PDB file of C-alpha atoms in Angstrom:
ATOM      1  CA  UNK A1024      17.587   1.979  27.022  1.00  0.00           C
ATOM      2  CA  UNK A1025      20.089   3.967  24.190  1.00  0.00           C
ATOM      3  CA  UNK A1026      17.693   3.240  21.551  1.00  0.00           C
ATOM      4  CA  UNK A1027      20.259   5.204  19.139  1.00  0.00           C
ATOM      5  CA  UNK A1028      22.852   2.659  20.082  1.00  0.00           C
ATOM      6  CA  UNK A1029      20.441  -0.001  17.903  1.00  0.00           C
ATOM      7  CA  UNK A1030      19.225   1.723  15.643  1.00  0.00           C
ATOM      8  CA  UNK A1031      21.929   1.316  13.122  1.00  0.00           C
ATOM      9  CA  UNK A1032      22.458  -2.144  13.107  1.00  0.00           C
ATOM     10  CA  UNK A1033      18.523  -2.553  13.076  1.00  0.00           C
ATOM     11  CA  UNK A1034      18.701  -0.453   9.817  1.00  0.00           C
ATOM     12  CA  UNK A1035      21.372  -2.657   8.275  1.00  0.00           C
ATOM     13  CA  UNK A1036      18.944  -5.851   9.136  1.00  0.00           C
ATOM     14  CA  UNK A1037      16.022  -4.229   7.582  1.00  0.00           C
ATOM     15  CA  UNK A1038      18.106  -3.240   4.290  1.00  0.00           C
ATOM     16  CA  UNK A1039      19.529  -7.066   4.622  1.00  0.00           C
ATOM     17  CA  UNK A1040      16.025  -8.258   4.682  1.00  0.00           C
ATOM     18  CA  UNK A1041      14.787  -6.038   1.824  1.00  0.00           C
ATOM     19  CA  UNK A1042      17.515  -7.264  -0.562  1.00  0.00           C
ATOM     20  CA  UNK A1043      16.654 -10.204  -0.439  1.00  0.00           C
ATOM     21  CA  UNK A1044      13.095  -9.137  -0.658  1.00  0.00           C
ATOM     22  CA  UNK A1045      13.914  -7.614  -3.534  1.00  0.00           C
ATOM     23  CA  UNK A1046      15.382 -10.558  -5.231  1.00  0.00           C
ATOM     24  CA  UNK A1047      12.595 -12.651  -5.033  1.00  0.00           C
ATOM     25  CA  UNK A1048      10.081  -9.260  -6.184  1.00  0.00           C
ATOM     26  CA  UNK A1049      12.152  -9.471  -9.339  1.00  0.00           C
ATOM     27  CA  UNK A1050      12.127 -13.342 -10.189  1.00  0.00           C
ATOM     28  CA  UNK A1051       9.032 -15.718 -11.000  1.00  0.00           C
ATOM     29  CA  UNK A1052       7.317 -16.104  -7.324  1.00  0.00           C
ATOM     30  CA  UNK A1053       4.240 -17.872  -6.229  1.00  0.00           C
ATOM     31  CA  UNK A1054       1.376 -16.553  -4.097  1.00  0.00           C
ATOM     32  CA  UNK A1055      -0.089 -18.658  -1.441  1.00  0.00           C
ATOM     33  CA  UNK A1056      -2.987 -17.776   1.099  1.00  0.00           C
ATOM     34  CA  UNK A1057      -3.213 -17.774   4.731  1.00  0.00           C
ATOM     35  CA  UNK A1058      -6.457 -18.813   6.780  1.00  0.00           C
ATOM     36  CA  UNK A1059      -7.597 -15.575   6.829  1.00  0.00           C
ATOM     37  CA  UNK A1060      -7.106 -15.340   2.938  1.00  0.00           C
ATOM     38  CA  UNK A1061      -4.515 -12.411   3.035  1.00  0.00           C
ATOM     39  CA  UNK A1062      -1.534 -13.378   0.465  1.00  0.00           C
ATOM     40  CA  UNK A1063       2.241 -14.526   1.049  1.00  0.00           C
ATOM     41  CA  UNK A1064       5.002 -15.360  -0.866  1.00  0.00           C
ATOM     42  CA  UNK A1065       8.314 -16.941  -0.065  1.00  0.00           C
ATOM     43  CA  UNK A1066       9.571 -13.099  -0.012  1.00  0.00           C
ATOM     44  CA  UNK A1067       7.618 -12.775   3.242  1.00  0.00           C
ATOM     45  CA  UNK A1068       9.058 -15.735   4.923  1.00  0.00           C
ATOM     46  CA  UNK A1069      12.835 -15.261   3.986  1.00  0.00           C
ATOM     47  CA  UNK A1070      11.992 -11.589   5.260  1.00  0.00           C
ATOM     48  CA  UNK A1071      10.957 -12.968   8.712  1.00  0.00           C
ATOM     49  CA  UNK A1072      13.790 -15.470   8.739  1.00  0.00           C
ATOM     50  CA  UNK A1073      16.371 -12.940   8.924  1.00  0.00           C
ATOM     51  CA  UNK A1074      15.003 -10.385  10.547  1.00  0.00           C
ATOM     52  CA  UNK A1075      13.958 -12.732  13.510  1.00  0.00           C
ATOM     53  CA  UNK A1076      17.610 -14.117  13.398  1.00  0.00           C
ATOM     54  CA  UNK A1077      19.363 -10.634  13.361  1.00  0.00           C
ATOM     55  CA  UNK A1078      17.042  -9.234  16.229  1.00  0.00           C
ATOM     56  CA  UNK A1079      17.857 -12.352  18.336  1.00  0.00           C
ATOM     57  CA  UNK A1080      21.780 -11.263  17.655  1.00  0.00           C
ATOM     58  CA  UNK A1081      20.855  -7.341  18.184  1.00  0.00           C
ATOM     59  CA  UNK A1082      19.286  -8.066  21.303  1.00  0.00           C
ATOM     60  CA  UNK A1083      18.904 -11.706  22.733  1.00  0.00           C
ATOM     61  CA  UNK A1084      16.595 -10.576  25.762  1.00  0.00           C
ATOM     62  CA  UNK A1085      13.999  -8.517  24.138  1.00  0.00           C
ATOM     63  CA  UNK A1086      10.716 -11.019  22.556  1.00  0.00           C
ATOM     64  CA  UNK A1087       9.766 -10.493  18.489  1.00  0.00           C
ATOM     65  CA  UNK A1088       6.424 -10.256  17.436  1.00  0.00           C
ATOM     66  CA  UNK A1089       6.068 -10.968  14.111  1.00  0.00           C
ATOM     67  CA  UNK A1090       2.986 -11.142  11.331  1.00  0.00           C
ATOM     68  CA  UNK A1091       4.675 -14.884   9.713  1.00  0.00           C
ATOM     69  CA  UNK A1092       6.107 -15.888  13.231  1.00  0.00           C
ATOM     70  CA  UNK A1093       4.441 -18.366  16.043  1.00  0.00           C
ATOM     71  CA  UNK A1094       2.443 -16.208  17.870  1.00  0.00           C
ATOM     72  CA  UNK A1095       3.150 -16.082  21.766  1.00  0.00           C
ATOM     73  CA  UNK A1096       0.051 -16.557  24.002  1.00  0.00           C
ATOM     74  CA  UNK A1097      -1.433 -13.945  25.651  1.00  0.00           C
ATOM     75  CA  UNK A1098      -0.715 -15.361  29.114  1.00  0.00           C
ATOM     76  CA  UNK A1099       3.408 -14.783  27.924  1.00  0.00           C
ATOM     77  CA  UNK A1100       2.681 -11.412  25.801  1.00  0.00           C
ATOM     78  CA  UNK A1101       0.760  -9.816  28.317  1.00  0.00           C
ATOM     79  CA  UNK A1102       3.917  -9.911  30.709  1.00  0.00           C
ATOM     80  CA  UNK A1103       6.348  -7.836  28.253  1.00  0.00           C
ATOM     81  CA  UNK A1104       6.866  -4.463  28.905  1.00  0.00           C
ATOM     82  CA  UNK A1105       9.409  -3.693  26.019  1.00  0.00           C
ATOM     83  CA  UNK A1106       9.205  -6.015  22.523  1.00  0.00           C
ATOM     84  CA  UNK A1107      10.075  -6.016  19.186  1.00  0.00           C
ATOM     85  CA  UNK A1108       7.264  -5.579  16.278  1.00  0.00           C
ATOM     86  CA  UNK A1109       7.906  -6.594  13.353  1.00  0.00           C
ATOM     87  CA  UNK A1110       6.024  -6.813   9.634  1.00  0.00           C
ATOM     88  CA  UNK A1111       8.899  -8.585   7.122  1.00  0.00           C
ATOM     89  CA  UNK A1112       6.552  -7.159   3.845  1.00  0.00           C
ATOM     90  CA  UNK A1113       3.858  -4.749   4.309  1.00  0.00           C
ATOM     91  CA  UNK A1114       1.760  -4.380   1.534  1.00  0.00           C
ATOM     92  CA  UNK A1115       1.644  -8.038   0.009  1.00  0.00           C
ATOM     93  CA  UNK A1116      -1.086  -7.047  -2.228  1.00  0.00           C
ATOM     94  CA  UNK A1117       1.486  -4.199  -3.323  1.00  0.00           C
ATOM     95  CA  UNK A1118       4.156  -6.637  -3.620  1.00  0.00           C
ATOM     96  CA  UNK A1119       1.911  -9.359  -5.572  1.00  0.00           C
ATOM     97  CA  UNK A1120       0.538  -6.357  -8.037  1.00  0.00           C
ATOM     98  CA  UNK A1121       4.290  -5.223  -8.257  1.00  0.00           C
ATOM     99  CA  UNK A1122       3.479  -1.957  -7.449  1.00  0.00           C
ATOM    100  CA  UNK A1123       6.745  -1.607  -5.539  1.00  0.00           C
ATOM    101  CA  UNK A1124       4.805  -0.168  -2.968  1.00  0.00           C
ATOM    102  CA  UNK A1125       5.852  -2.647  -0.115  1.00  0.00           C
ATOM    103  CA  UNK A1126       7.716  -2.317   2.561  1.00  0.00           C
ATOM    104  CA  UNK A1127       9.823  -3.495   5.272  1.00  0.00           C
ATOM    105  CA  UNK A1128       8.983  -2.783   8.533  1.00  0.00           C
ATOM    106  CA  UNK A1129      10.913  -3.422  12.418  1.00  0.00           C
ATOM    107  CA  UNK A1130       9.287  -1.428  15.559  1.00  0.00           C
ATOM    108  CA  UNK A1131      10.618  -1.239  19.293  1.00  0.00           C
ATOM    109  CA  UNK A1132       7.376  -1.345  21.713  1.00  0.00           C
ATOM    110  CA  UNK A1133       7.808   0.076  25.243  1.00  0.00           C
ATOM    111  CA  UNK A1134       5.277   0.529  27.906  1.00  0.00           C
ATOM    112  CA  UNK A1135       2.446   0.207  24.644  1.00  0.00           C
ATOM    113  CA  UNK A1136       4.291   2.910  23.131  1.00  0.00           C
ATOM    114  CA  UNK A1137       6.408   2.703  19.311  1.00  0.00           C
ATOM    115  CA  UNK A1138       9.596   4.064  20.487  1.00  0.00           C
ATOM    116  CA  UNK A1139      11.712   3.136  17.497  1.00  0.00           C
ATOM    117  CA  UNK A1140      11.204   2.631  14.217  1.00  0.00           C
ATOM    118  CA  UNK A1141      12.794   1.373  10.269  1.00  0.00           C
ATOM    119  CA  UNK A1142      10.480   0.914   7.766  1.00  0.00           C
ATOM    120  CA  UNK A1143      12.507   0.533   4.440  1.00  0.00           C
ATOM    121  CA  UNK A1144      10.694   0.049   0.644  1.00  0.00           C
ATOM    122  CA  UNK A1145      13.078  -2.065  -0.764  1.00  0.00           C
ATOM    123  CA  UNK A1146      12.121  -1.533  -4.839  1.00  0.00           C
ATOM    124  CA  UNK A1147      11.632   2.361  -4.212  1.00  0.00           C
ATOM    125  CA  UNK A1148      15.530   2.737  -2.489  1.00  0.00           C
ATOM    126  CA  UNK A1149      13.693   4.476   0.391  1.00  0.00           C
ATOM    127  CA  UNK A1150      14.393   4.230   3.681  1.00  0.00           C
ATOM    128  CA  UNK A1151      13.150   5.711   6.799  1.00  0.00           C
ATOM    129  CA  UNK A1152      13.816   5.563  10.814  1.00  0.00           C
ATOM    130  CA  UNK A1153      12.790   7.239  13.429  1.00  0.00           C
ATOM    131  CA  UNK A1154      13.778   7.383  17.526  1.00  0.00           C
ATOM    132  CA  UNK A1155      11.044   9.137  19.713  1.00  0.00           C
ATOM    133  CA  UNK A1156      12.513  12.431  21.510  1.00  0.00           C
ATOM    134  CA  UNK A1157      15.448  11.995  18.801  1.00  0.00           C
ATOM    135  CA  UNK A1158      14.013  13.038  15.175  1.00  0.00           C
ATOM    136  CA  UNK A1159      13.122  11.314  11.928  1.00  0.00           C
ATOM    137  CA  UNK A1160      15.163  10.810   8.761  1.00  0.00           C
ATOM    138  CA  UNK A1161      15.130   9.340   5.373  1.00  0.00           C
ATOM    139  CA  UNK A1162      17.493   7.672   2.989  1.00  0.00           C
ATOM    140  CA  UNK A1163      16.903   8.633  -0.099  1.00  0.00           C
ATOM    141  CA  UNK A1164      16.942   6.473  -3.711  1.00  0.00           C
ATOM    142  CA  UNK A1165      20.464   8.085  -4.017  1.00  0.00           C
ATOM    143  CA  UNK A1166      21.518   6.993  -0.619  1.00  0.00           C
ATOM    144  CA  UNK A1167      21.473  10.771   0.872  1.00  0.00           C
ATOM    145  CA  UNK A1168      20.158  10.790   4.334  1.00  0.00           C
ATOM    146  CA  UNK A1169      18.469  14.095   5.752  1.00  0.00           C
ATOM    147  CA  UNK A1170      16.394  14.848   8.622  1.00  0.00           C
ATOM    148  CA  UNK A1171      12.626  15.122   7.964  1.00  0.00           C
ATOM    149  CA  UNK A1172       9.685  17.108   9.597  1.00  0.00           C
ATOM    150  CA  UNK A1173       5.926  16.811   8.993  1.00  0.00           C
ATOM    151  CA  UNK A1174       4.349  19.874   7.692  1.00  0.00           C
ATOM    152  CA  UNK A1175       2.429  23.239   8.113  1.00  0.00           C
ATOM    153  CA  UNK A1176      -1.069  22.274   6.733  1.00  0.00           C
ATOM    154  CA  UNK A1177      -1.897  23.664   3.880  1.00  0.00           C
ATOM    155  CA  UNK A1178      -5.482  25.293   2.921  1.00  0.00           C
ATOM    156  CA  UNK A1179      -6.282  22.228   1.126  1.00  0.00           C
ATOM    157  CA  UNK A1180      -5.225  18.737   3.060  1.00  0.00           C
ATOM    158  CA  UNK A1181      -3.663  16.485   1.562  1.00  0.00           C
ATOM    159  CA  UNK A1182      -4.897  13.167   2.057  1.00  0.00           C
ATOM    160  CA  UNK A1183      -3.234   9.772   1.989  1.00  0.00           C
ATOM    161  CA  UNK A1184      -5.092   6.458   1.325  1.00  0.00           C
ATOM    162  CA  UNK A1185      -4.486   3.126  -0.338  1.00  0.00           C
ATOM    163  CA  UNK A1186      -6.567   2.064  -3.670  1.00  0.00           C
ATOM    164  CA  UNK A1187      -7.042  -1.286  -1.890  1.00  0.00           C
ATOM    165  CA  UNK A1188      -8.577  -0.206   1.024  1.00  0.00           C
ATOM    166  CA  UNK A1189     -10.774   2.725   0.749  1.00  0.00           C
ATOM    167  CA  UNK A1190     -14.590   2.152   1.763  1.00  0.00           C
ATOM    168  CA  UNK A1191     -17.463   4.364   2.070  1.00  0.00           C
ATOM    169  CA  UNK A1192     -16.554   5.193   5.830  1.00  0.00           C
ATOM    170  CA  UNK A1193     -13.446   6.429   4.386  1.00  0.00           C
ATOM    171  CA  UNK A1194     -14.682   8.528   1.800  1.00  0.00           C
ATOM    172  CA  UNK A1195     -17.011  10.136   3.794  1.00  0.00           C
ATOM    173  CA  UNK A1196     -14.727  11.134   6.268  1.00  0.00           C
ATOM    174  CA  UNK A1197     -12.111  12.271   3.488  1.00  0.00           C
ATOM    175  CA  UNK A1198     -14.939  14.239   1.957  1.00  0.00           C
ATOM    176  CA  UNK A1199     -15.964  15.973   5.631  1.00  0.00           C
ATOM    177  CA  UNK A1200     -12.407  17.703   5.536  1.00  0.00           C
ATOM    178  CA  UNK A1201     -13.597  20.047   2.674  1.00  0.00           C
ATOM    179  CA  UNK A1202     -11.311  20.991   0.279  1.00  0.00           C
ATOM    180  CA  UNK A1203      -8.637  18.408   0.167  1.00  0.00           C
ATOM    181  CA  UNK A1204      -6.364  16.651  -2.490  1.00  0.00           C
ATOM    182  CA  UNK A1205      -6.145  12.629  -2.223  1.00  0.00           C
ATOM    183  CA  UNK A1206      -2.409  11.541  -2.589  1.00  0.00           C
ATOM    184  CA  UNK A1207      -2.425   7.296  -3.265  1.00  0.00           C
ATOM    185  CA  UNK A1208       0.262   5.331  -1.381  1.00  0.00           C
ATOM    186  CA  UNK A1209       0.833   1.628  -0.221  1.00  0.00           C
ATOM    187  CA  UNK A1210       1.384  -0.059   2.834  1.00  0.00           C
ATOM    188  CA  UNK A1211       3.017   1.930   5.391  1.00  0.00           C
ATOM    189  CA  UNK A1212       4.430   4.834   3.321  1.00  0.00           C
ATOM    190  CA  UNK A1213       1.344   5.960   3.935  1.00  0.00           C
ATOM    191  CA  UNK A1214       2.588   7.510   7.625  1.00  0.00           C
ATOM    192  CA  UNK A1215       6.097   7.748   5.868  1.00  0.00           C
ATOM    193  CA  UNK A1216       4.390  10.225   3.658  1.00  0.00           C
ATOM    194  CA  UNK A1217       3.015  12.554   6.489  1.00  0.00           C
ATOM    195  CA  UNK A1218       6.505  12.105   8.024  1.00  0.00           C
ATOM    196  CA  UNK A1219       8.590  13.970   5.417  1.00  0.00           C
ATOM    197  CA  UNK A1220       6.297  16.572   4.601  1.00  0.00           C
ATOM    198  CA  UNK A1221       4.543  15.438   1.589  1.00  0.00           C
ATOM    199  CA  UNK A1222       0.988  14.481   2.343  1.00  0.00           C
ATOM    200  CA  UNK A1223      -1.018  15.662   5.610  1.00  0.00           C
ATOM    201  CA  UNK A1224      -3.751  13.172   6.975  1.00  0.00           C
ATOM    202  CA  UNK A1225      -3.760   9.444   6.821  1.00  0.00           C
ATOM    203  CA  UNK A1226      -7.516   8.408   7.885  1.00  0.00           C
ATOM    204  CA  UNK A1227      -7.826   4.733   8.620  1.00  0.00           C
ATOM    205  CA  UNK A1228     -11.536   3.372   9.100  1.00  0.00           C
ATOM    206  CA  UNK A1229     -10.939   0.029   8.522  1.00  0.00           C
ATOM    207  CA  UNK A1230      -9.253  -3.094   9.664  1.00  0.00           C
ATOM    208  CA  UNK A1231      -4.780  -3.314  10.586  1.00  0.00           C
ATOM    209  CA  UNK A1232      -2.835  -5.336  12.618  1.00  0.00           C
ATOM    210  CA  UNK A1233      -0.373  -3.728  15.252  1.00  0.00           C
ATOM    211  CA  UNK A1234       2.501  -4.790  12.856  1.00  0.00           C
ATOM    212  CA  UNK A1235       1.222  -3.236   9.861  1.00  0.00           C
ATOM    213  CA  UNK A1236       1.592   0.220  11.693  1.00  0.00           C
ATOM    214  CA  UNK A1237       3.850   0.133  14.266  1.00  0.00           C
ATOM    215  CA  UNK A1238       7.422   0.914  12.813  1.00  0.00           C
ATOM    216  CA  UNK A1239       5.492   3.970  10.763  1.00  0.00           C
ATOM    217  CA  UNK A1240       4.035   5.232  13.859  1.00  0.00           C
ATOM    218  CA  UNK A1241       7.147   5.219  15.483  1.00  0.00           C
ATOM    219  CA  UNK A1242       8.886   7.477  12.128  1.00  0.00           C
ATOM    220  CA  UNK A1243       5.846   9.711  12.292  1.00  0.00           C
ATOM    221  CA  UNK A1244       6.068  10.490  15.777  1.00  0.00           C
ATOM    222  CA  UNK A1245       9.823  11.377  15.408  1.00  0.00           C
ATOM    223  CA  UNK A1246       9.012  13.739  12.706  1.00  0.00           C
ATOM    224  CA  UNK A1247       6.343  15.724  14.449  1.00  0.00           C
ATOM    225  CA  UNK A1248       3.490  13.706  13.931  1.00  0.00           C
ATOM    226  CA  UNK A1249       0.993  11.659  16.095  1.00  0.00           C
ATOM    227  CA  UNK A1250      -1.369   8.474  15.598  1.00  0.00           C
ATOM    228  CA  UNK A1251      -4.400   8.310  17.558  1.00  0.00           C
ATOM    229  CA  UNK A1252      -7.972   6.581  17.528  1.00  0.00           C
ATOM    230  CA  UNK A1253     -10.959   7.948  16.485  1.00  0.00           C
ATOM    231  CA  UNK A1254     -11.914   9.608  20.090  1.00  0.00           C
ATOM    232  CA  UNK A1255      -8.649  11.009  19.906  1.00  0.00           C
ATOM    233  CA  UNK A1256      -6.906   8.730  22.293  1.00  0.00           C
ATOM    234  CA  UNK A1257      -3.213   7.288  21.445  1.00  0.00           C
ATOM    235  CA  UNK A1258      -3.044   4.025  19.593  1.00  0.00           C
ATOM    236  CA  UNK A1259      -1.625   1.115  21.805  1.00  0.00           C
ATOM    237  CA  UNK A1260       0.607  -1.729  21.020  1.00  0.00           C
ATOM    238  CA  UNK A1261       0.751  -5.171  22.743  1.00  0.00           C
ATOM    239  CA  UNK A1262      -3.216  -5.380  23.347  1.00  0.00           C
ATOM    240  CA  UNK A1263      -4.105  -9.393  23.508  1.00  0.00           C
ATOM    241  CA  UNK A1264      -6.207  -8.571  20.003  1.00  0.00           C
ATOM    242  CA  UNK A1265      -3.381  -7.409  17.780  1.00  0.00           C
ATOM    243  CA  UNK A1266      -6.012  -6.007  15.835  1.00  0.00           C
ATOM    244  CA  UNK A1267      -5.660  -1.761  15.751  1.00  0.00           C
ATOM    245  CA  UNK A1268      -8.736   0.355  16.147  1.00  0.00           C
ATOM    246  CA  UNK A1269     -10.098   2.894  13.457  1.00  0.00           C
ATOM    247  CA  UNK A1270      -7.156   5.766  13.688  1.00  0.00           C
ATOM    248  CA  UNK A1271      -5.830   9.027  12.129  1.00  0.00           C
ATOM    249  CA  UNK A1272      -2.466   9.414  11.315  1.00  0.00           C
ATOM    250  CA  UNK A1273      -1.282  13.456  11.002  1.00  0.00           C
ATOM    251  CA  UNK A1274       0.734  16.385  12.131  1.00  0.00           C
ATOM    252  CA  UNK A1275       0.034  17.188  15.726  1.00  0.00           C
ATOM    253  CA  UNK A1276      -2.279  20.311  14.504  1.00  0.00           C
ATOM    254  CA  UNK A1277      -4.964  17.937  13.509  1.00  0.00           C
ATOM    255  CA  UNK A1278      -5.161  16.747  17.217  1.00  0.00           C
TER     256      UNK A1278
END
């Protein structure tokens, strides 16, 4: 499949959704809770809306998994060999907290592998994409677009975590590096980070959903980078438990 062929029009749905996004980020919203007690607003559903609409148009053969969509039963899921993943607002809590730390995020699974990825942050004017075998780039808050690489490690690490989600697993991990520097980002900028250069290690001991990380994974891998569980094998997308394992996001010289 000429996943560059896509990847364009996937971008222009992403920045679609994320205006729209952003509209509602700016005006007087109301948070409700799911089952599971994890927030949403009616930013997240107008998100899913179009993006489920636009994939449909991008690509009417390929299924959509998405976080705010009907989920398909196993029995159907476990029968797709290429799919779309998508997250219309990662980072709710971001979002809620107006941290403008949220972001969009569409993924391309193949074979239990991200193979494309758009994650954009709608209130930062950041964008990023990523084609595996093809190279990472970002769009910039003034709209330039330039290739991006992860980086050399430095002497001291710089590690990226969330405020809402580090634990004492976590931090004793983080402090097992040695001398390190703790950069704080949201949702998935977190592998976005790693991906242009700017932070070095993303440690995740605790709970995600494929969604939350797929799209990311994708950009990071583009860039130079690699995701991979704790005993160092790769993380795996379209398991019947869409939770993720613990995992490590990085440049390829951590693994």
């Amino acid at each position: 499949m000429h996943y560059s062929s896509m990847l364009p029009e996937v971008i222009k749905l992403a920045d679609e959704a994320g205006t729209r996004v952003l509209h509602i980020y700016q005006s007087d919203f109301k948070v409700s809770y799911k089952e599971d007690e994890s927030p949403i607003t009616a930013a997240d559903v107008a998100s899913h809306e179009i993006i489920i609409k636009g994939l449909r148009t991008i690509s009417r053969d390929i299924p959509i998994l998405s976080e705010e969509g009907a989920q398909s039963p196993w029995e159907e899921r476990k029968h797709w060999r290429r799919f779309w993943l998508v997250d219309p607002i990662d980072g709710t809590k971001e979002f809620t907290q107006r941290t403008g730390e949220f972001t969009v995020n569409i993924a391309l699974i193949e074979d239990g592998e991200p193979v494309m990825g758009v994650v954009t942050a709608p209130a930062l004017k950041e964008a990023f994409w990523g084609i595996k075998g093809e190279g990472a780039h970002k769009r910039d808050r003034t709209g330039r677009v330039h290739r991006i690489y992860v980086a050399e490690p430095p002497a001291t690490k710089r590690v990226v975590a969330s405020k809402n989600h580090m634990n004492d697993e976590t931090r004793n991990f983080i402090r097992a590096l040695g001398p390190h520097k703790t950069i704080q980002a949201g949702s998935s900028l977190k592998f976005c980070r790693i991906a242009e250069g700017h932070a070095d290690l993303y440690p995740r001991i605790g709970p995600t959903s494929e969604w939350d990380t797929a799209a990311a994974h994708a950009v990071l891998v583009a860039a130079g980078g690699d995701v991979r569980k704790l005993d160092g094998e790769p993380l795996r997308y379209g398991k019947e438990d869409v939770l993720n394992p613990h995992f490590i996001a990085a440049g390829n010289w951590y693994f």
